[in-house]
Amino acid sequence: MESDSFQYRVLFEYKRERGDDISLQTGDLLTVQKATLMAVPGLDYQDGEERSPRGWLHGTNERTKETGDFPGTFVEYIGLRVGPPAAKSWPRPVPPIPGGPHTDMGAQPPGAAAASGCEISALDIPSSSVIAAELILQL
């Protein structure tokens, strides 16, 4: 999968030395894209070698959200992180403008009728359900 990435935990503090570096604190979690690691010039990483990183890596510090370079020997491999889940199969509907005209909401996920402006009146509810709800409220 293209969006696969590796996660590392920082073992030693590192202070930024150059503009492309990121500072690290012990315990920070870092994410490195697999494609980025495999493309490091001169290191010729092979599958499995991500467990013992060497040289400079390029990744994102999950705590600070900074992206940049850091020494691979300052981190330990903790696992493979698979990319974000696929997007929803339907767009999220935009609610109608209060007091404005109703517009076509398009395709809706199951159970979204109530959110689309369709309302159920008390006349649509069977009387047995109303009685059951009243009994529950009395408890």
Backbone as ProteinMPNN parsed JSONL, in Angstrom:
{"seq_chain_A": "MESDSFQYRVLFEYKRERGDDISLQTGDLLTVQKATLMAVPGLDYQDGEERSPRGWLHGTNERTKETGDFPGTFVEYIGLRVGPPAAKSWPRPVPPIPGGPHTDMGAQPPGAAAASGCEISALDIPSSSVIAAELILQL", "coords_chain_A": {"N_chain_A": [[0.85, -1.173, 0.0], [0.612, 2.202, -0.831], [0.485, 4.246, 1.106], [1.665, 3.212, 3.362], [3.579, 3.363, 6.313], [6.351, 3.702, 8.596], [6.718, 3.478, 12.137], [8.474, 5.042, 14.755], [10.072, 5.246, 17.964], [11.488, 7.748, 19.949], [14.657, 7.517, 21.374], [16.736, 9.058, 22.368], [17.306, 12.465, 23.203], [17.318, 15.056, 20.776], [18.579, 18.007, 19.439], [17.691, 20.403, 17.072], [19.929, 20.974, 14.437], [20.241, 21.947, 11.9], [18.384, 23.685, 9.332], [16.562, 21.893, 8.088], [16.18, 19.925, 9.939], [14.426, 18.252, 12.673], [13.592, 18.772, 16.071], [13.873, 16.464, 18.792], [12.332, 14.751, 21.511], [12.842, 12.467, 24.177], [10.861, 9.605, 23.905], [9.064, 10.637, 22.047], [6.91, 10.002, 19.237], [7.538, 9.046, 15.938], [6.792, 9.243, 12.482], [7.573, 7.702, 9.48], [7.411, 7.726, 6.053], [7.198, 4.837, 4.07], [8.035, 4.826, 1.389], [9.682, 7.067, 1.364], [11.774, 6.32, 3.075], [12.842, 4.133, 1.686], [13.905, 5.436, -0.445], [16.174, 6.825, 0.313], [19.099, 8.394, -0.583], [22.115, 6.698, -1.333], [21.913, 4.882, 0.789], [20.42, 2.628, 0.217], [18.177, 1.071, 1.292], [16.605, -1.995, 2.153], [13.693, -4.149, 2.247], [12.807, -4.838, 5.577], [15.067, -3.749, 6.741], [14.298, -1.449, 7.965], [13.998, -1.811, 10.618], [16.379, -1.413, 11.885], [17.397, 1.426, 11.72], [19.636, 3.634, 9.98], [21.841, 6.383, 9.363], [20.396, 9.486, 8.181], [16.984, 10.112, 8.647], [13.781, 10.977, 7.247], [10.924, 12.355, 8.483], [7.801, 12.674, 10.365], [7.146, 14.251, 13.408], [4.945, 13.132, 15.7], [4.045, 14.387, 18.003], [4.704, 17.158, 17.799], [3.998, 17.699, 15.229], [5.812, 18.521, 13.355], [7.752, 18.224, 10.393], [10.663, 16.735, 9.141], [14.244, 16.145, 9.083], [16.04, 13.642, 10.956], [18.326, 11.887, 13.162], [18.696, 8.491, 12.469], [19.788, 6.676, 14.245], [18.968, 7.469, 16.713], [16.523, 6.49, 17.358], [14.01, 3.886, 17.909], [12.551, 1.159, 16.205], [9.064, 0.669, 16.092], [6.927, -0.347, 14.709], [4.752, -1.059, 11.855], [2.744, 1.282, 10.281], [-0.355, 1.551, 8.948], [-1.886, 3.419, 6.351], [-4.448, 6.056, 6.495], [-7.975, 5.227, 6.961], [-10.132, 4.356, 4.209], [-11.972, 6.836, 2.402], [-15.35, 7.894, 3.165], [-18.11, 6.267, 1.562], [-20.088, 7.9, 0.72], [-20.948, 11.34, 0.291], [-20.82, 13.717, 2.954], [-23.835, 15.069, 3.97], [-24.914, 18.455, 3.66], [-26.464, 20.377, 6.078], [-29.788, 21.797, 5.801], [-30.385, 25.32, 5.31], [-31.448, 27.063, 8.09], [-34.845, 27.89, 8.173], [-34.763, 28.367, 5.491], [-35.214, 27.501, 1.965], [-35.896, 24.054, 1.19], [-33.506, 21.787, -0.081], [-32.37, 19.366, -2.501], [-30.797, 16.661, -1.048], [-29.17, 14.705, -2.033], [-27.471, 11.475, -2.275], [-27.849, 9.463, 0.613], [-26.523, 8.085, 3.643], [-27.431, 4.938, 5.217], [-30.098, 5.337, 7.551], [-30.048, 8.085, 7.695], [-32.236, 9.668, 7.267], [-33.572, 11.185, 9.232], [-31.767, 13.229, 9.714], [-31.904, 14.589, 7.393], [-33.986, 16.316, 7.32], [-36.461, 15.14, 7.319], [-39.186, 14.531, 9.308], [-40.741, 12.804, 12.018], [-43.985, 12.599, 13.004], [-46.011, 12.629, 16.011], [-48.308, 11.308, 15.374], [-47.545, 9.349, 13.617], [-46.427, 7.354, 15.121], [-47.002, 4.199, 16.494], [-49.622, 3.554, 18.872], [-49.067, 1.664, 20.834], [-46.313, 1.846, 21.127], [-46.06, 4.387, 22.208], [-47.313, 4.039, 24.674], [-45.566, 2.159, 25.808], [-43.241, 3.703, 25.982], [-44.092, 5.628, 27.842], [-44.425, 4.037, 30.102], [-41.792, 3.275, 30.574], [-40.645, 5.736, 31.187], [-41.863, 6.216, 33.617], [-40.569, 4.556, 35.339]], "CA_chain_A": [[0.0, 0.0, 0.0], [1.416, 3.403, -0.981], [0.505, 5.101, 2.282], [2.283, 2.546, 4.503], [4.675, 4.101, 6.929], [6.952, 3.08, 9.759], [6.704, 4.308, 13.333], [9.655, 4.936, 15.597], [10.043, 5.94, 19.254], [12.756, 8.427, 20.187], [15.41, 7.017, 22.526], [17.635, 10.094, 22.855], [16.946, 13.83, 22.816], [18.109, 15.643, 19.69], [18.269, 19.411, 19.18], [17.858, 20.766, 15.662], [21.223, 21.578, 14.097], [20.103, 22.57, 10.585], [17.02, 24.11, 9.021], [15.692, 20.779, 7.693], [16.069, 18.977, 11.049], [13.396, 18.449, 13.693], [14.048, 18.454, 17.429], [13.233, 15.271, 19.342], [12.384, 14.498, 22.952], [12.725, 11.049, 24.49], [9.486, 9.13, 23.942], [8.279, 11.109, 20.897], [6.622, 9.047, 18.176], [7.848, 9.582, 14.621], [6.265, 8.472, 11.362], [8.399, 7.821, 8.281], [6.786, 7.059, 4.912], [8.014, 3.737, 3.56], [8.641, 5.242, 0.125], [10.751, 8.012, 1.687], [12.889, 5.558, 3.64], [13.438, 3.296, 0.643], [14.521, 6.301, -1.454], [17.296, 7.582, 0.873], [20.257, 8.209, -1.457], [23.337, 6.127, -0.788], [21.715, 3.887, 1.843], [19.877, 1.433, -0.425], [17.404, 0.28, 2.243], [15.839, -3.139, 1.664], [12.634, -4.52, 3.186], [13.297, -5.419, 6.823], [16.133, -2.934, 7.325], [13.717, -0.329, 8.701], [14.073, -2.14, 12.041], [17.667, -0.903, 12.383], [17.675, 2.584, 10.864], [20.958, 4.247, 10.009], [21.858, 7.624, 8.596], [19.355, 10.467, 8.461], [15.651, 9.763, 8.188], [12.881, 12.119, 7.069], [9.621, 11.944, 8.975], [6.963, 13.617, 11.091], [7.033, 14.071, 14.847], [3.509, 13.122, 15.983], [3.757, 15.318, 19.092], [4.797, 18.552, 17.363], [3.531, 17.75, 13.833], [6.886, 19.016, 12.496], [8.318, 17.26, 9.456], [12.045, 17.058, 8.815], [15.255, 15.096, 9.207], [16.503, 13.292, 12.297], [19.263, 10.759, 13.089], [18.069, 7.185, 12.618], [20.352, 5.944, 15.383], [18.369, 7.998, 17.939], [15.16, 5.972, 17.462], [13.8, 2.447, 17.808], [11.412, 0.781, 15.38], [7.969, 0.093, 16.883], [5.955, -1.056, 13.884], [4.233, -0.557, 10.589], [1.487, 2.021, 10.417], [-1.075, 1.565, 7.684], [-2.485, 4.724, 6.091], [-5.789, 6.32, 7.012], [-9.016, 4.436, 6.329], [-10.7, 4.901, 2.977], [-13.005, 7.856, 2.594], [-16.72, 7.393, 3.171], [-18.622, 6.002, 0.23], [-21.073, 8.924, 0.386], [-20.545, 12.635, 0.829], [-21.573, 14.151, 4.128], [-24.798, 16.078, 3.53], [-24.9, 19.747, 4.318], [-27.815, 20.604, 6.593], [-30.459, 22.924, 5.15], [-30.31, 26.61, 5.983], [-32.639, 27.219, 8.927], [-35.85, 28.792, 7.632], [-34.581, 28.527, 4.049], [-35.86, 26.474, 1.148], [-35.29, 22.718, 1.23], [-32.83, 21.417, -1.316], [-32.121, 17.937, -2.636], [-29.61, 16.328, -0.265], [-28.371, 13.686, -2.704], [-27.423, 10.153, -1.661], [-27.729, 9.501, 2.061], [-26.194, 6.799, 4.245], [-28.57, 4.353, 5.92], [-30.46, 5.955, 8.809], [-29.824, 9.525, 7.673], [-33.46, 10.381, 6.924], [-33.894, 12.175, 10.264], [-30.855, 14.354, 9.569], [-32.141, 15.282, 6.13], [-35.135, 17.195, 7.414], [-37.69, 14.349, 7.443], [-39.553, 14.426, 10.712], [-41.815, 11.872, 12.328], [-44.919, 13.221, 13.938], [-46.548, 11.718, 17.014], [-49.372, 10.519, 14.754], [-46.939, 8.244, 12.887], [-45.932, 6.363, 16.069], [-48.096, 3.349, 16.983], [-49.992, 3.855, 20.253], [-48.407, 0.722, 21.748], [-44.966, 2.372, 21.387], [-46.206, 5.542, 23.085], [-47.611, 3.495, 26.002], [-44.33, 1.541, 26.312], [-42.327, 4.793, 26.338], [-44.588, 6.243, 29.06], [-44.128, 3.123, 31.197], [-40.339, 3.346, 30.831], [-40.39, 7.007, 31.845], [-42.372, 6.152, 34.99], [-39.638, 3.754, 36.164]], "C_chain_A": [[0.898, 1.239, 0.0], [1.546, 4.198, 0.311], [1.09, 4.409, 3.51], [3.436, 3.387, 5.028], [5.15, 3.342, 8.153], [6.857, 4.041, 10.938], [7.926, 3.976, 14.183], [9.425, 5.709, 16.887], [11.434, 6.512, 19.491], [13.392, 7.912, 21.475], [16.262, 8.099, 23.181], [17.167, 11.455, 22.355], [17.876, 14.305, 21.702], [17.644, 17.075, 19.482], [18.61, 19.726, 17.725], [19.205, 21.454, 15.446], [21.166, 22.325, 12.769], [18.637, 22.884, 10.333], [16.061, 22.989, 8.676], [15.479, 19.764, 8.802], [14.825, 19.256, 11.886], [13.991, 18.055, 15.039], [13.239, 17.277, 17.959], [13.351, 15.263, 20.86], [12.209, 13.007, 23.164], [11.25, 10.67, 24.601], [8.618, 9.616, 22.798], [8.052, 9.963, 19.92], [6.844, 9.738, 16.84], [7.27, 8.665, 13.557], [7.119, 8.771, 10.14], [7.695, 7.05, 7.163], [7.732, 5.996, 4.365], [8.735, 4.153, 2.284], [9.807, 6.205, 0.368], [11.977, 7.278, 2.203], [13.599, 4.75, 2.553], [14.179, 4.132, -0.402], [15.702, 7.106, -0.915], [18.534, 7.328, 0.021], [21.455, 7.641, -0.708], [23.142, 5.063, 0.275], [21.126, 2.591, 1.314], [19.167, 0.511, 0.571], [16.66, -0.834, 1.529], [14.746, -3.433, 2.684], [13.239, -5.22, 4.396], [14.358, -4.587, 7.502], [15.605, -1.718, 8.07], [13.792, -0.555, 10.206], [15.362, -1.65, 12.68], [18.072, 0.299, 11.538], [19.082, 3.126, 11.057], [20.895, 5.514, 9.167], [20.741, 8.559, 9.039], [18.044, 9.999, 7.87], [14.83, 11.037, 8.053], [11.496, 11.667, 7.504], [8.913, 13.052, 9.722], [6.931, 13.253, 12.562], [5.551, 14.194, 15.186], [3.135, 14.095, 17.104], [3.702, 16.756, 18.591], [4.222, 18.772, 15.967], [4.558, 18.359, 12.89], [7.386, 17.885, 11.608], [9.727, 17.697, 9.119], [12.957, 15.871, 9.042], [15.647, 14.885, 10.664], [17.422, 12.084, 12.18], [18.559, 9.427, 13.377], [18.571, 6.392, 13.804], [19.804, 6.429, 16.72], [16.985, 7.416, 18.199], [15.146, 4.453, 17.451], [12.532, 2.194, 17.009], [10.314, 0.204, 16.271], [6.892, -0.545, 16.027], [5.568, -0.343, 12.607], [2.915, 0.134, 10.857], [0.848, 2.087, 9.044], [-1.791, 2.897, 7.565], [-3.899, 4.856, 6.602], [-6.84, 5.486, 6.308], [-9.559, 5.14, 5.095], [-11.792, 5.907, 3.303], [-14.382, 7.213, 2.562], [-17.199, 7.214, 1.739], [-19.705, 6.992, -0.171], [-20.579, 10.256, 0.942], [-21.386, 12.991, 2.044], [-22.542, 15.244, 3.687], [-24.658, 17.365, 4.337], [-26.309, 20.012, 4.824], [-28.451, 21.808, 5.889], [-30.305, 24.197, 5.983], [-31.573, 26.769, 6.814], [-33.585, 28.27, 8.331], [-35.747, 28.988, 6.135], [-35.288, 27.428, 3.279], [-35.136, 25.138, 1.284], [-34.666, 22.429, -0.114], [-32.631, 19.914, -1.317], [-30.791, 17.616, -1.957], [-28.732, 15.29, -0.944], [-28.411, 12.369, -1.955], [-27.165, 10.269, -0.168], [-27.313, 8.123, 2.572], [-27.42, 6.242, 4.944], [-28.818, 5.063, 7.244], [-30.313, 7.465, 8.828], [-31.082, 10.323, 7.388], [-33.778, 11.462, 7.945], [-33.006, 13.407, 10.12], [-31.145, 15.158, 8.306], [-33.361, 16.173, 6.171], [-36.45, 16.45, 7.494], [-37.995, 14.202, 8.929], [-40.69, 13.435, 10.868], [-42.723, 12.557, 13.321], [-45.421, 12.177, 14.918], [-47.647, 10.848, 16.429], [-48.826, 9.307, 14.013], [-46.466, 7.119, 13.812], [-47.111, 5.537, 16.563], [-48.36, 3.62, 18.468], [-49.327, 2.912, 21.239], [-46.992, 1.21, 22.081], [-45.022, 3.546, 22.333], [-46.453, 5.069, 24.509], [-46.351, 2.898, 26.613], [-43.341, 2.633, 26.748], [-42.776, 5.463, 27.634], [-44.293, 5.359, 30.271], [-42.654, 3.184, 31.573], [-40.005, 4.631, 31.571], [-40.848, 7.011, 33.299], [-41.412, 5.378, 35.9], [-38.578, 4.575, 36.715]], "O_chain_A": [[1.856, 1.3, 0.771], [2.604, 4.766, 0.583], [1.02, 4.964, 4.606], [4.161, 4.03, 4.27], [4.461, 2.466, 8.676], [6.909, 5.259, 10.767], [8.345, 2.825, 14.311], [8.688, 6.694, 16.914], [12.438, 5.838, 19.26], [12.754, 7.874, 22.527], [16.489, 8.073, 24.391], [16.692, 11.584, 21.226], [19.066, 13.992, 21.693], [16.445, 17.329, 19.361], [19.673, 19.36, 17.223], [19.572, 22.382, 16.167], [21.958, 23.238, 12.538], [17.758, 22.4, 11.045], [14.864, 23.105, 8.937], [14.686, 18.836, 8.642], [14.245, 20.34, 11.822], [14.79, 17.124, 15.132], [12.067, 17.113, 17.619], [14.351, 15.714, 21.419], [11.497, 12.352, 22.403], [10.483, 11.33, 25.303], [7.535, 9.072, 22.583], [8.888, 9.069, 19.788], [6.4, 10.866, 16.629], [7.262, 7.444, 13.719], [7.362, 9.929, 9.802], [7.415, 5.86, 7.309], [8.93, 6.238, 4.218], [9.92, 3.862, 2.119], [10.808, 6.158, -0.348], [13.1, 7.587, 1.805], [14.829, 4.699, 2.519], [14.99, 3.599, -1.16], [16.197, 7.991, -1.613], [18.981, 6.187, -0.095], [21.762, 8.057, 0.409], [24.106, 4.392, 0.644], [21.325, 1.542, 1.926], [19.501, -0.668, 0.687], [16.145, -0.64, 0.428], [14.844, -3.027, 3.842], [14.09, -6.097, 4.248], [14.543, -4.694, 8.714], [16.371, -1.023, 8.738], [13.665, 0.389, 10.985], [15.425, -1.49, 13.899], [18.992, 0.202, 10.726], [19.64, 3.08, 12.153], [19.987, 5.682, 8.353], [20.21, 8.431, 10.142], [17.995, 9.543, 6.728], [15.144, 12.054, 8.67], [10.953, 10.707, 6.958], [9.345, 14.204, 9.722], [6.716, 12.096, 12.923], [4.96, 15.254, 14.979], [2.003, 14.578, 17.139], [2.77, 17.494, 18.912], [3.984, 19.912, 15.569], [4.231, 18.684, 11.749], [7.434, 16.728, 12.028], [9.975, 18.871, 8.844], [12.502, 14.735, 9.176], [15.596, 15.801, 11.485], [17.324, 11.328, 11.213], [17.909, 9.27, 14.41], [17.861, 5.528, 14.32], [20.138, 5.862, 17.76], [16.331, 7.806, 19.167], [16.114, 3.809, 17.047], [11.555, 2.935, 17.126], [10.587, -0.653, 17.112], [6.017, -1.227, 16.561], [5.98, 0.782, 12.323], [2.068, -0.385, 11.584], [1.432, 2.611, 8.096], [-2.253, 3.447, 8.565], [-4.487, 3.888, 7.085], [-6.629, 5.071, 5.168], [-9.458, 6.359, 4.96], [-12.443, 5.831, 4.345], [-14.563, 6.129, 2.007], [-16.757, 7.912, 0.827], [-20.198, 6.933, -1.298], [-19.873, 10.289, 1.95], [-22.548, 12.596, 2.135], [-22.123, 16.239, 3.096], [-24.33, 17.353, 5.524], [-27.265, 19.881, 4.059], [-27.754, 22.718, 5.44], [-30.12, 24.146, 7.199], [-32.674, 26.62, 6.283], [-33.175, 29.391, 8.027], [-36.561, 29.706, 5.555], [-35.89, 26.532, 3.87], [-33.92, 25.095, 1.469], [-35.218, 22.777, -1.158], [-32.711, 19.264, -0.275], [-29.773, 18.237, -2.263], [-27.633, 15.021, -0.46], [-29.274, 12.158, -1.103], [-26.352, 11.086, 0.264], [-27.706, 7.106, 2.001], [-28.356, 6.987, 5.238], [-27.877, 5.361, 7.979], [-30.443, 8.074, 9.89], [-31.012, 11.547, 7.276], [-34.21, 12.551, 7.568], [-33.458, 14.522, 10.382], [-30.678, 16.289, 8.17], [-33.739, 16.739, 5.145], [-37.483, 17.08, 7.72], [-37.135, 13.79, 9.707], [-41.502, 13.253, 9.961], [-42.272, 13.039, 14.36], [-45.275, 10.977, 14.684], [-47.898, 9.755, 16.936], [-49.552, 8.337, 13.798], [-46.135, 6.034, 13.332], [-48.115, 6.096, 17.003], [-47.429, 3.883, 19.23], [-49.045, 3.308, 22.37], [-46.521, 1.008, 23.201], [-44.14, 3.704, 23.177], [-45.882, 5.615, 25.453], [-46.084, 3.098, 27.798], [-42.679, 2.491, 27.776], [-41.934, 5.835, 28.452], [-43.952, 5.862, 31.341], [-42.307, 3.148, 32.753], [-39.175, 4.627, 32.48], [-40.284, 7.729, 34.125], [-41.456, 5.544, 37.119], [-37.712, 4.068, 37.428]]}, "name": "protein", "num_of_chains": 1, "seq": "MESDSFQYRVLFEYKRERGDDISLQTGDLLTVQKATLMAVPGLDYQDGEERSPRGWLHGTNERTKETGDFPGTFVEYIGLRVGPPAAKSWPRPVPPIPGGPHTDMGAQPPGAAAASGCEISALDIPSSSVIAAELILQL"}
